[in-house]
Amino acid sequence: MAARRKAAARGAIGLDRIYYSLPRQTRSLQQLAEAGQLISDQKTLKKLGFRRAYVADTGSWVLMRASAAALLREGAIDPESIDQLFVASALPDSRARASRDPLRLFDYPATRLQAELGLCNAVVTATHQAGCVSLFSAIQLARTAMESDRRVRRSLCVGGDVLPSKSQREILYNLISDGACTVLLDRDASVNRIVSYAQTTKGFFWAPRRRRYELIASYFSTARNVIERALDDAGLKSSDIALVLPHNVNRRSWEILLDLAGIAPRRLYDRNITRKGHTIAADPFINLRDAVEEGRIQRGDHLLLFSFGFGAHWSAMVLEH
Amino acid sequence: MRETILITGSSGLAGGLLLDRFLDLNVRLVLTKHTSTPKSRRGRADMEMIACDLTERHFGLAQSDLRRLASEVTAILHCAGRTEFSATRDAARHANVQAVEHLLDFARMAPRLRRIGILSTVYVAGMRRGIVSPGELTHRAGFVNEYERSKYEAEQLVRDSMRRLPLSIYRLSTLLCSRKGMIPRLGALHQALRLFHAGLVPIIPGEASSAVDLITTDYACDAIDTLFASFEPGATHHIAAGAGNRIALADFLARTGALFATWDRRWMAHGFETPPIAALRTFERLRQSVELANDPILTEVMTMMSRFAPQLAYPKVFDDESTRAILRHQGVAEDRLDSVYPRFIRNAVESRWGKRTQGST
């Protein structure tokens, strides 16, 4: 009840629609191992819950555009009704940097997206350097802007990342997939109202390789604290959460974190760890869409979305479906 | 006639500190020294150092030397032993059980022997829960490490001999530091706290209300010194923190984090946090995960912690009331943890865990 009052007090801004795009091709652990794109052995990654990764042969922009266009089409959304466009990516776009023409450095995918999708009324902002929390950051920025300006009714948040083609596909024991996801925030959302959002940033871990051991050691305590804060702000207890929509890091780390957070393991939506791997910033939202389609979520359910991003950032969001 | 006191393990932590107490007494001291131990510079003219191996029958001594020693000794304070939690079962038994077995054999040969003090540990209680009385030993709860098990087995031998020999057992709780907060030697607890300070401890197994029981080396030595002097054959004593001095695990961790933040400005800036307390099964799951992932540093951290930290998952309280009453009567009081612990942490942080000269704080 307290959570609903808080949501009402803040307005009903919510994630009204979600659409994601994954590359057509996948690579099995075997294929990745043969290509020298794994660090751990296959057996280890299988034990951690991974089976395959989605691998793009295009840039992230193609996937982002596809997911955004599909969302607008599926929902019959008038592009001109979008007031804000946020484009989020964890990885820098290196293509323009290869050019000798400095003007090419200013070829911005975010504004190109606005143009190509016909979002002529949308103010555009791009967010980076938040790792797997990038899309969360974009959504939170969009929400904050909507709360402060009642004229802003709809925001489109698009996130996508594609690893370089020859890159290793494993980061800290997690299998990485390419992918993009678009989320529509609506002031009068009929579902997935944002009840609370909590984020912690610890700049000490700005260089993940250098501080990897401390980062792994800090992960659980900080994650638990952020989750507790989000629940607290929402006026909820861990037992009130119907489903956890995770970033798709290995299943074992989730077993540990859920235990620390006091959430029963059966409430974790973990099917996509095996099916889709870890799509950097898009996982919790991809999982939300899939869970809805599978009938895992009922009206009124409280959902916990969580992600961790290099930088380092930990974020948790509570929704009311 | 002067007493002749045989002290074993005087090169160890407890034995070395206790030796300092005896140096000023008008007694003849005989110290055992393992052949591999460097000769100590401490001592006095009438102190005899005997090179021997307590784990060998007759201490590995020639019969004549053994008989001479047996005829002279009037008291034994047995401090020797292997205290590493990483010891294998065989190594721990060899050092801790066999040595006691041979010591008891030797004691039976000593006609003038009036008192034998055996240093042990409160953690002979192993994985027991609840209140542990000094008079209790036998249990089937199991042990967190082979050190605990070997000390338990050694105590069984001692208790079996209590009818015929003048034996008393002194079970020590975890030694933290000196009264002034100085680190005597880095043990498992200090290593764990150092790792906590370094931001390398992911989680702690245990229950929030588990009692953390810590004593100073000064109190330990005051207690043993007093109890050995007012010797009570057949007695087992708990030298522990006491009811007013134990601290719940959750409070202990929170306090430690706060002290790190106070004495090391970088600690908060680094974003390090107090490790959460987790169920033992969760700790085990993480330990297995880091092993599976072949992460060398964190595997080492988790392995080190797994050798003693699981004790915190078996909450227990060491009843030391009877011992405390004896000590109070003799003017010996425990050191208050709430004043010693901040000194200890400050000293640990400022001396970089003993790498720099420790100052008096």
XYZ file of C-alpha atoms in Angstrom:
682
model
C 0.000 0.000 0.000
C 2.798 2.376 0.929
C 4.503 1.561 -2.361
C 1.370 2.444 -4.322
C 0.995 5.724 -2.471
C 4.583 6.601 -3.260
C 4.088 5.720 -6.922
C 0.925 7.789 -7.036
C 2.661 10.703 -5.387
C 5.378 10.621 -8.012
C 2.922 10.156 -10.869
C 2.477 6.973 -12.885
C 5.626 7.123 -14.970
C 6.293 3.629 -16.093
C 7.875 1.371 -18.673
C 4.907 1.193 -20.989
C 6.539 -0.804 -23.768
C 9.702 -2.762 -24.337
C 11.172 -4.189 -27.512
C 14.536 -5.792 -28.023
C 16.643 -6.837 -30.987
C 19.218 -9.576 -30.983
C 21.510 -10.553 -33.853
C 20.369 -13.421 -36.010
C 23.375 -15.608 -35.356
C 24.477 -17.297 -32.182
C 27.711 -18.966 -31.251
C 27.899 -21.968 -28.949
C 30.496 -22.265 -26.226
C 32.277 -24.798 -28.431
C 32.430 -22.394 -31.373
C 33.638 -19.556 -29.198
C 36.277 -21.741 -27.594
C 37.545 -22.842 -31.015
C 37.760 -19.216 -32.080
C 39.792 -18.418 -28.973
C 37.093 -16.117 -27.665
C 36.714 -17.648 -24.218
C 38.972 -17.345 -21.173
C 37.508 -20.073 -18.958
C 36.900 -23.585 -20.203
C 33.494 -24.544 -21.548
C 32.721 -26.819 -18.624
C 33.113 -23.941 -16.182
C 30.863 -21.636 -18.188
C 28.243 -24.383 -18.523
C 28.270 -24.873 -14.763
C 27.730 -21.144 -14.408
C 24.627 -21.387 -16.612
C 25.805 -20.254 -20.045
C 25.337 -22.024 -23.351
C 25.466 -19.567 -26.225
C 26.055 -15.944 -27.144
C 24.371 -13.772 -29.759
C 27.009 -12.286 -32.039
C 26.324 -9.385 -34.406
C 27.946 -8.785 -37.744
C 26.760 -5.164 -37.685
C 27.302 -2.229 -35.382
C 25.185 -1.512 -32.333
C 23.388 1.256 -34.110
C 21.679 -1.202 -36.468
C 20.293 -3.203 -33.539
C 19.275 -0.057 -31.676
C 17.456 1.314 -34.670
C 15.730 -2.015 -35.252
C 14.490 -2.279 -31.667
C 13.290 1.332 -31.566
C 11.512 1.098 -34.909
C 9.865 -2.172 -33.915
C 8.631 -0.704 -30.627
C 7.038 2.247 -32.377
C 5.463 -0.029 -34.964
C 4.207 -2.653 -32.506
C 2.577 -0.066 -30.289
C 1.367 2.131 -33.152
C 3.213 4.977 -31.406
C 3.230 8.309 -33.210
C 6.937 9.247 -33.473
C 6.022 12.890 -33.037
C 4.609 12.122 -29.587
C 8.070 11.310 -28.249
C 9.397 14.236 -26.208
C 12.769 12.860 -25.216
C 15.160 10.366 -26.733
C 17.904 8.882 -24.584
C 20.485 6.700 -26.269
C 22.684 4.614 -23.995
C 25.703 2.509 -24.710
C 28.349 0.951 -22.518
C 30.979 0.682 -25.204
C 32.525 3.574 -27.132
C 31.791 3.776 -30.823
C 35.254 3.409 -32.300
C 34.433 3.636 -35.994
C 34.476 7.424 -36.254
C 37.766 7.575 -34.407
C 39.445 5.661 -37.195
C 38.853 8.582 -39.575
C 41.377 11.395 -40.100
C 38.560 13.903 -40.569
C 37.786 15.393 -37.144
C 34.263 16.259 -38.248
C 33.553 12.532 -38.462
C 34.030 12.392 -34.702
C 30.771 14.281 -34.454
C 28.698 11.742 -36.415
C 26.371 11.002 -33.547
C 24.252 7.839 -33.689
C 21.831 9.292 -31.147
C 20.717 12.181 -33.295
C 20.784 9.994 -36.390
C 18.289 7.766 -34.616
C 16.060 10.756 -33.944
C 16.170 11.677 -37.603
C 15.631 8.229 -39.063
C 12.781 7.361 -36.733
C 11.004 10.646 -37.290
C 11.196 11.690 -33.633
C 11.176 15.306 -34.676
C 9.963 16.656 -31.338
C 12.406 14.686 -29.211
C 15.246 16.324 -27.340
C 18.204 13.963 -27.570
C 20.645 12.931 -24.863
C 23.250 10.191 -25.026
C 24.661 8.433 -21.971
C 27.862 6.423 -21.742
C 30.435 5.124 -19.300
C 27.982 3.328 -17.056
C 28.660 -0.173 -18.314
C 25.747 -2.513 -17.909
C 23.842 0.166 -16.003
C 23.765 2.440 -19.071
C 20.143 1.816 -19.957
C 19.081 2.087 -16.313
C 20.861 5.446 -16.169
C 19.060 6.597 -19.287
C 15.697 5.536 -17.895
C 16.371 7.260 -14.592
C 17.405 10.449 -16.370
C 14.281 10.300 -18.486
C 12.124 9.747 -15.430
C 13.723 12.613 -13.540
C 13.210 14.950 -16.483
C 9.566 13.874 -16.735
C 9.036 14.435 -13.038
C 10.447 17.934 -13.226
C 8.634 18.980 -16.401
C 5.020 17.913 -16.738
C 5.026 18.786 -20.436
C 7.258 15.784 -21.078
C 4.838 12.910 -21.563
C 6.846 10.267 -23.383
C 10.506 9.301 -23.432
C 12.173 6.707 -25.580
C 15.250 5.076 -24.073
C 17.377 3.005 -26.425
C 20.383 0.985 -25.371
C 22.621 -1.296 -27.359
C 26.113 -2.704 -27.466
C 28.099 -4.854 -29.845
C 31.529 -6.172 -28.932
C 34.280 -5.893 -31.560
C 34.139 -8.940 -33.825
C 37.374 -10.589 -32.692
C 36.909 -9.685 -29.046
C 36.781 -12.263 -26.286
C 33.209 -13.023 -25.359
C 33.787 -13.650 -21.700
C 34.127 -10.967 -19.050
C 34.693 -11.972 -15.431
C 33.153 -15.426 -15.952
C 30.116 -14.085 -17.852
C 29.263 -14.807 -21.475
C 28.508 -11.639 -23.440
C 25.896 -11.324 -26.166
C 25.345 -8.407 -28.489
C 21.914 -6.794 -28.420
C 19.784 -3.700 -28.122
C 16.624 -2.791 -26.279
C 14.186 0.099 -26.424
C 11.999 1.140 -23.532
C 9.129 3.619 -23.770
C 8.464 5.647 -20.646
C 4.976 7.121 -20.456
C 3.653 9.563 -17.901
C 0.401 7.644 -17.756
C 1.802 4.162 -18.096
C -0.709 1.373 -17.721
C 1.933 -1.086 -16.538
C 5.350 -1.226 -14.919
C 5.103 1.964 -12.925
C 8.466 2.948 -11.506
C 8.161 2.823 -7.726
C 11.788 3.410 -6.794
C 15.309 3.512 -8.156
C 18.589 3.254 -6.305
C 22.088 3.495 -7.684
C 25.550 3.486 -6.143
C 28.681 4.485 -8.031
C 32.154 3.643 -6.749
C 34.776 5.376 -8.846
C 37.587 3.516 -7.097
C 36.782 0.694 -9.510
C 37.098 2.848 -12.633
C 39.727 0.442 -14.000
C 38.115 -2.983 -13.639
C 41.154 -5.003 -14.660
C 43.407 -3.304 -12.140
C 40.966 -3.670 -9.285
C 39.191 -6.856 -10.308
C 39.673 -8.710 -7.012
C 38.406 -5.866 -4.841
C 35.582 -5.346 -7.321
C 34.446 -8.951 -7.095
C 34.765 -8.809 -3.306
C 32.702 -5.597 -3.170
C 30.068 -6.799 -5.579
C 27.802 -8.663 -3.165
C 27.839 -6.234 -0.266
C 27.159 -3.253 -2.490
C 24.530 -5.084 -4.511
C 22.688 -6.119 -1.396
C 22.781 -2.584 -0.030
C 21.439 -1.091 -3.258
C 18.630 -3.637 -3.376
C 17.761 -2.904 0.240
C 17.709 0.803 -0.490
C 15.425 0.388 -3.488
C 13.073 -1.794 -1.440
C 13.158 0.643 1.444
C 12.404 3.599 -0.804
C 9.529 1.620 -2.253
C 8.206 0.816 1.205
C 8.565 -2.891 0.519
C 10.197 -5.944 2.075
C 12.148 -8.525 0.109
C 9.215 -10.921 0.504
C 7.018 -8.467 -1.438
C 8.968 -8.991 -4.633
C 7.184 -11.346 -7.018
C 9.974 -11.619 -9.558
C 13.591 -10.519 -9.905
C 14.617 -9.495 -13.400
C 18.376 -9.705 -13.405
C 21.314 -8.758 -15.478
C 22.250 -12.168 -16.864
C 25.455 -12.782 -14.995
C 26.226 -16.319 -13.932
C 23.584 -18.160 -12.017
C 25.803 -18.934 -9.037
C 26.395 -15.294 -8.271
C 22.635 -14.811 -8.274
C 22.117 -17.678 -5.845
C 24.491 -15.929 -3.473
C 23.037 -12.442 -3.910
C 19.449 -13.624 -3.474
C 20.423 -15.333 -0.257
C 21.974 -12.136 1.021
C 18.959 -10.089 -0.065
C 16.521 -12.525 1.521
C 14.729 -13.305 -1.748
C 13.722 -16.872 -2.546
C 15.638 -18.338 -5.523
C 12.405 -19.364 -7.256
C 11.630 -15.671 -7.736
C 14.562 -15.162 -10.064
C 13.814 -15.053 -13.778
C 16.958 -16.806 -14.936
C 15.910 -18.545 -18.137
C 17.708 -16.054 -20.331
C 21.095 -16.638 -18.712
C 21.195 -19.865 -20.677
C 19.117 -18.773 -23.673
C 20.608 -15.357 -24.330
C 23.722 -14.745 -22.261
C 24.521 -11.315 -20.927
C 23.580 -8.492 -23.314
C 25.497 -5.869 -21.365
C 22.888 -3.179 -20.586
C 19.643 -4.628 -21.863
C 19.147 -7.808 -19.804
C 16.649 -6.715 -17.112
C 14.356 -5.168 -19.735
C 14.646 -8.101 -22.144
C 13.836 -10.359 -19.196
C 10.840 -8.194 -18.287
C 9.361 -8.468 -21.757
C 9.927 -12.220 -21.935
C 8.538 -12.804 -18.445
C 5.358 -10.918 -19.343
C 4.942 -12.916 -22.552
C 5.396 -16.161 -20.636
C 2.731 -15.206 -18.131
C 5.168 -15.067 -15.210
C 3.914 -11.686 -14.041
C 0.464 -10.735 -12.784
C -1.107 -7.311 -12.488
C -0.029 -5.586 -9.312
C 3.126 -7.679 -8.916
C 6.156 -5.859 -7.590
C 9.245 -6.519 -9.660
C 12.907 -5.939 -8.851
C 15.234 -5.133 -11.729
C 18.950 -5.165 -11.018
C 22.163 -4.565 -12.856
C 25.815 -3.953 -12.198
C 28.005 -1.960 -14.587
C 31.724 -1.366 -14.822
C 32.734 2.089 -13.639
C 31.486 0.816 -11.221
C 27.755 1.169 -10.725
C 25.113 -0.923 -9.020
C 21.461 -0.166 -9.727
C 18.115 -1.521 -8.627
C 14.640 -0.520 -9.755
C 11.294 -1.547 -8.291
C 8.303 -1.624 -10.631
C 4.652 -2.263 -10.031
C 3.266 -4.210 -12.990
C 64.657 -25.905 47.326
C 63.895 -23.879 44.199
C 61.289 -25.028 41.790
C 62.380 -26.297 38.407
C 59.799 -25.357 35.815
C 59.831 -26.948 32.387
C 58.250 -24.688 29.773
C 57.557 -26.040 26.306
C 56.864 -23.842 23.309
C 58.621 -20.747 24.637
C 59.391 -19.691 21.063
C 55.667 -19.550 20.337
C 53.354 -16.639 21.018
C 51.780 -17.663 24.317
C 54.831 -19.556 25.543
C 57.132 -16.635 24.798
C 54.947 -14.140 26.622
C 54.593 -16.467 29.600
C 58.351 -17.035 29.703
C 58.785 -13.285 30.222
C 56.674 -13.586 33.382
C 58.818 -16.371 34.764
C 62.177 -14.742 34.072
C 61.784 -12.511 37.109
C 60.845 -15.343 39.458
C 63.232 -17.198 41.709
C 62.790 -20.471 39.875
C 65.007 -22.567 37.699
C 63.753 -22.624 34.138
C 64.191 -25.397 31.631
C 63.024 -24.647 28.126
C 62.520 -27.155 25.378
C 63.745 -26.069 22.045
C 63.015 -27.870 18.850
C 66.204 -28.550 16.958
C 64.968 -26.359 14.094
C 64.126 -23.349 16.267
C 66.759 -20.602 16.410
C 68.237 -20.007 19.828
C 66.445 -17.303 21.736
C 68.448 -14.328 22.946
C 66.278 -13.945 26.005
C 67.090 -15.710 29.181
C 69.306 -15.676 32.152
C 72.358 -17.463 33.397
C 70.601 -20.339 35.179
C 68.179 -21.073 32.395
C 68.718 -24.350 30.589
C 67.747 -24.860 26.980
C 67.199 -28.469 25.953
C 67.175 -29.307 22.266
C 64.583 -32.004 21.822
C 61.540 -33.089 19.865
C 58.384 -33.388 21.930
C 56.734 -35.407 19.193
C 59.337 -38.137 19.577
C 59.203 -40.820 22.255
C 61.194 -39.649 25.284
C 61.441 -36.290 23.478
C 64.196 -37.848 21.352
C 66.559 -37.479 24.324
C 69.151 -39.920 25.517
C 67.892 -41.969 28.461
C 70.350 -40.375 30.860
C 69.269 -36.846 29.929
C 65.632 -37.803 30.188
C 66.066 -39.348 33.637
C 68.025 -36.363 34.886
C 65.331 -33.965 33.684
C 62.566 -36.096 35.172
C 64.309 -36.134 38.534
C 64.620 -32.344 38.636
C 61.390 -30.955 37.253
C 58.690 -29.817 39.718
C 56.308 -28.092 37.312
C 55.505 -28.166 33.616
C 53.805 -25.502 31.568
C 53.042 -26.994 28.172
C 52.650 -24.242 25.583
C 54.075 -26.022 22.546
C 51.906 -26.959 19.638
C 51.015 -26.340 16.070
C 48.421 -23.596 15.800
C 47.975 -23.101 12.049
C 44.403 -23.739 10.987
C 45.693 -24.987 7.657
C 47.504 -27.948 9.216
C 46.518 -31.358 7.899
C 45.071 -33.904 10.294
C 48.326 -35.839 10.444
C 50.457 -32.752 11.005
C 48.153 -31.390 13.707
C 47.956 -34.773 15.493
C 51.678 -35.201 15.283
C 52.396 -31.830 16.858
C 49.499 -31.516 19.271
C 48.453 -35.014 20.301
C 51.686 -36.959 20.191
C 53.515 -34.210 22.053
C 50.965 -34.386 24.870
C 51.147 -38.167 24.879
C 54.916 -38.053 25.338
C 54.663 -35.268 27.877
C 52.310 -37.357 29.999
C 54.673 -40.331 29.731
C 57.489 -38.071 30.898
C 55.355 -36.710 33.762
C 54.790 -40.221 35.070
C 58.587 -40.529 35.433
C 58.955 -37.317 37.453
C 58.738 -37.963 41.212
C 58.933 -34.305 42.258
C 56.331 -33.061 39.796
C 53.555 -31.070 41.527
C 51.783 -29.236 38.742
C 51.274 -29.528 34.997
C 49.517 -26.726 33.141
C 48.341 -27.526 29.617
C 47.471 -24.719 27.231
C 44.461 -25.561 25.100
C 41.757 -23.674 23.245
C 38.087 -22.960 23.893
C 37.535 -24.213 20.349
C 37.886 -27.813 21.449
C 34.116 -27.211 21.453
C 34.288 -27.438 17.634
C 30.906 -26.973 15.973
C 28.953 -27.096 19.217
C 26.348 -24.430 19.815
C 25.047 -22.897 22.991
C 26.771 -22.571 26.331
C 30.061 -24.426 26.676
C 31.120 -25.175 30.219
C 34.758 -25.689 31.146
C 33.985 -29.071 32.624
C 32.669 -30.350 29.280
C 34.663 -31.888 26.492
C 33.070 -34.878 24.803
C 30.844 -34.064 21.836
C 30.031 -35.234 18.323
C 29.448 -31.862 16.752
C 32.572 -32.024 14.610
C 35.315 -29.463 14.033
C 35.960 -26.546 11.702
C 39.644 -27.424 11.286
C 42.206 -30.025 12.278
C 43.775 -27.746 14.882
C 40.538 -27.841 16.889
C 40.275 -31.595 16.501
C 43.873 -32.217 17.566
C 43.504 -30.058 20.681
C 40.327 -31.966 21.530
C 42.130 -35.281 21.203
C 45.004 -33.962 23.278
C 42.573 -32.909 26.009
C 41.052 -36.366 26.003
C 44.478 -37.773 26.839
C 44.994 -35.169 29.548
C 41.620 -35.815 31.143
C 42.248 -39.548 31.123
C 45.408 -38.888 33.148
C 43.920 -36.428 35.623
C 43.380 -39.055 38.312
C 47.050 -39.956 38.471
C 48.802 -36.707 37.491
C 48.441 -33.114 38.786
C 47.003 -31.614 35.593
C 45.097 -28.428 34.854
C 43.883 -27.231 31.464
C 43.831 -23.577 30.369
C 41.580 -23.055 27.354
C 42.314 -19.781 25.668
C 39.943 -17.838 23.487
C 41.226 -15.955 20.429
C 44.216 -13.750 21.145
C 43.681 -10.357 19.572
C 46.492 -8.066 20.693
C 48.247 -6.672 23.731
C 46.482 -4.436 26.213
C 47.924 -1.471 24.340
C 46.603 -2.705 21.009
C 49.882 -4.045 19.606
C 49.768 -7.035 17.286
C 51.963 -9.757 18.754
C 51.999 -11.955 15.672
C 49.647 -12.100 12.665
C 47.297 -14.990 13.192
C 44.256 -16.070 11.194
C 42.002 -13.416 12.722
C 44.497 -10.642 11.928
C 44.874 -11.912 8.367
C 41.103 -11.877 7.948
C 40.843 -8.340 9.318
C 43.689 -7.260 7.068
C 41.814 -8.660 4.085
C 38.634 -6.907 5.263
C 40.623 -3.663 5.371
C 41.926 -4.364 1.856
C 38.384 -4.798 0.557
C 38.953 -8.433 -0.306
C 36.410 -10.197 1.885
C 33.183 -10.758 -0.050
C 31.057 -12.298 2.708
C 31.418 -13.689 6.226
C 29.723 -16.939 7.214
C 27.825 -16.793 10.442
C 24.825 -15.493 12.286
C 24.404 -11.846 13.118
C 24.095 -12.648 16.792
C 27.100 -15.012 16.991
C 29.346 -13.881 19.835
C 32.836 -12.767 18.880
C 35.097 -13.707 21.779
C 38.486 -11.974 21.891
C 41.033 -11.517 24.673
C 44.277 -9.630 25.031
C 47.605 -11.412 25.385
C 48.116 -9.558 28.660
C 44.903 -10.898 30.136
C 45.702 -14.392 28.867
C 49.115 -14.319 30.523
C 47.809 -12.707 33.716
C 45.206 -15.446 33.918
C 47.534 -18.381 33.206
C 50.205 -16.990 35.508
C 47.686 -16.627 38.330
C 45.977 -19.956 37.789
C 49.282 -21.816 37.503
C 50.498 -20.210 40.709
C 47.312 -21.081 42.611
C 47.244 -24.463 40.976
C 44.114 -26.562 41.136
C 44.700 -30.146 39.951
C 41.903 -31.558 37.802
C 40.550 -28.141 36.861
C 39.773 -26.872 33.371
C 39.568 -23.116 32.935
C 38.049 -20.954 30.216
C 40.121 -17.817 29.663
C 37.661 -15.943 27.495
C 36.145 -12.523 26.944
C 33.401 -12.831 29.522
C 29.748 -11.900 29.431
C 30.215 -8.147 29.309
C 32.953 -8.269 26.740
C 31.604 -10.432 23.941
C 30.268 -8.651 20.901
C 27.695 -9.815 18.373
C 29.174 -10.523 14.942
C 27.059 -7.903 13.165
C 28.146 -5.232 15.661
C 31.744 -6.378 15.457
C 31.823 -6.044 11.680
C 30.038 -2.688 11.732
C 32.395 -1.386 14.388
C 35.413 -2.623 12.465
C 34.253 -0.908 9.288
C 33.640 2.321 11.172
C 37.126 2.159 12.710
C 38.725 1.534 9.310
C 36.870 4.563 7.990
C 38.114 6.603 10.962
C 41.784 5.659 10.718
C 42.106 5.242 6.967
C 40.519 7.987 4.900
C 41.105 6.007 1.746
C 38.897 3.182 3.018
C 35.673 5.106 2.581
C 36.948 6.791 -0.569
C 37.523 3.348 -2.042
C 33.891 2.496 -1.433
C 34.745 -0.568 0.610
C 31.887 -1.862 2.696
C 31.430 -4.130 5.643
C 31.074 -7.652 4.263
C 27.571 -9.043 4.709
C 26.962 -12.026 6.967
C 25.736 -15.034 5.039
C 24.599 -18.531 5.784
C 27.377 -21.085 5.760
C 25.932 -22.749 2.659
C 26.113 -19.408 0.817
C 29.714 -18.905 1.892
C 30.505 -22.410 0.655
C 28.761 -21.711 -2.636
C 30.903 -18.631 -3.175
C 34.036 -20.483 -2.210
C 33.267 -23.206 -4.734
C 32.471 -20.592 -7.389
C 35.782 -18.784 -7.071
C 37.552 -22.141 -7.160
C 35.595 -23.154 -10.240
C 36.455 -19.853 -11.873
C 40.128 -20.424 -11.008
C 40.451 -16.992 -9.472
C 43.750 -17.259 -7.568
C 43.519 -14.309 -5.185
C 39.924 -14.790 -4.135
C 40.405 -18.558 -3.908
C 43.203 -17.914 -1.450
C 41.032 -15.484 0.517
C 38.074 -17.838 0.679
C 40.220 -20.866 1.491
C 41.941 -19.015 4.319
C 38.608 -17.855 5.719
C 37.055 -21.308 5.405
C 39.603 -22.678 7.861
C 38.200 -20.764 10.827
C 35.405 -18.345 9.914
C 32.720 -21.070 9.809
C 32.990 -21.090 13.621
C 30.779 -18.012 13.455
C 27.987 -20.138 12.043
C 27.885 -22.153 15.289
C 26.999 -19.553 17.891
C 28.293 -20.420 21.308
C 29.242 -18.809 24.569
C 32.149 -19.950 26.739
C 31.166 -20.035 30.354
C 34.086 -18.526 32.218
C 32.344 -17.472 35.415
C 34.160 -19.867 37.733
C 37.569 -18.930 36.326
C 36.683 -15.263 36.444
C 35.735 -15.567 40.122
C 39.165 -17.041 40.945
C 40.943 -14.356 38.955
C 38.862 -11.527 40.457
C 39.805 -12.767 43.884
C 43.455 -12.461 42.857
C 42.969 -8.997 41.417
C 43.065 -10.051 37.764
C 40.469 -8.482 35.490
C 39.841 -8.790 31.757
C 40.685 -5.932 29.415
C 37.637 -4.175 28.027
C 37.284 -4.889 24.326
C 35.506 -1.629 23.645
C 38.638 0.289 24.626
C 41.261 -2.154 23.360
C 39.729 -2.840 19.970
C 39.846 0.749 18.658
C 43.495 0.951 19.765
C 44.215 -2.292 17.984
C 42.611 -1.210 14.720
C 44.329 2.154 14.802
C 47.669 0.478 15.405
C 47.013 -2.122 12.719
C 46.087 0.499 10.122
C 48.914 2.894 10.989
C 51.533 0.166 11.119
C 50.169 -1.407 7.948
C 49.413 -4.574 9.845
C 52.782 -4.831 11.460
C 54.894 -3.992 8.416
C 55.928 -0.721 10.015
C 56.964 -0.177 13.608
C 53.969 -0.405 15.861
C 53.456 2.607 18.053
C 51.788 2.676 21.385
C 48.261 4.097 20.961
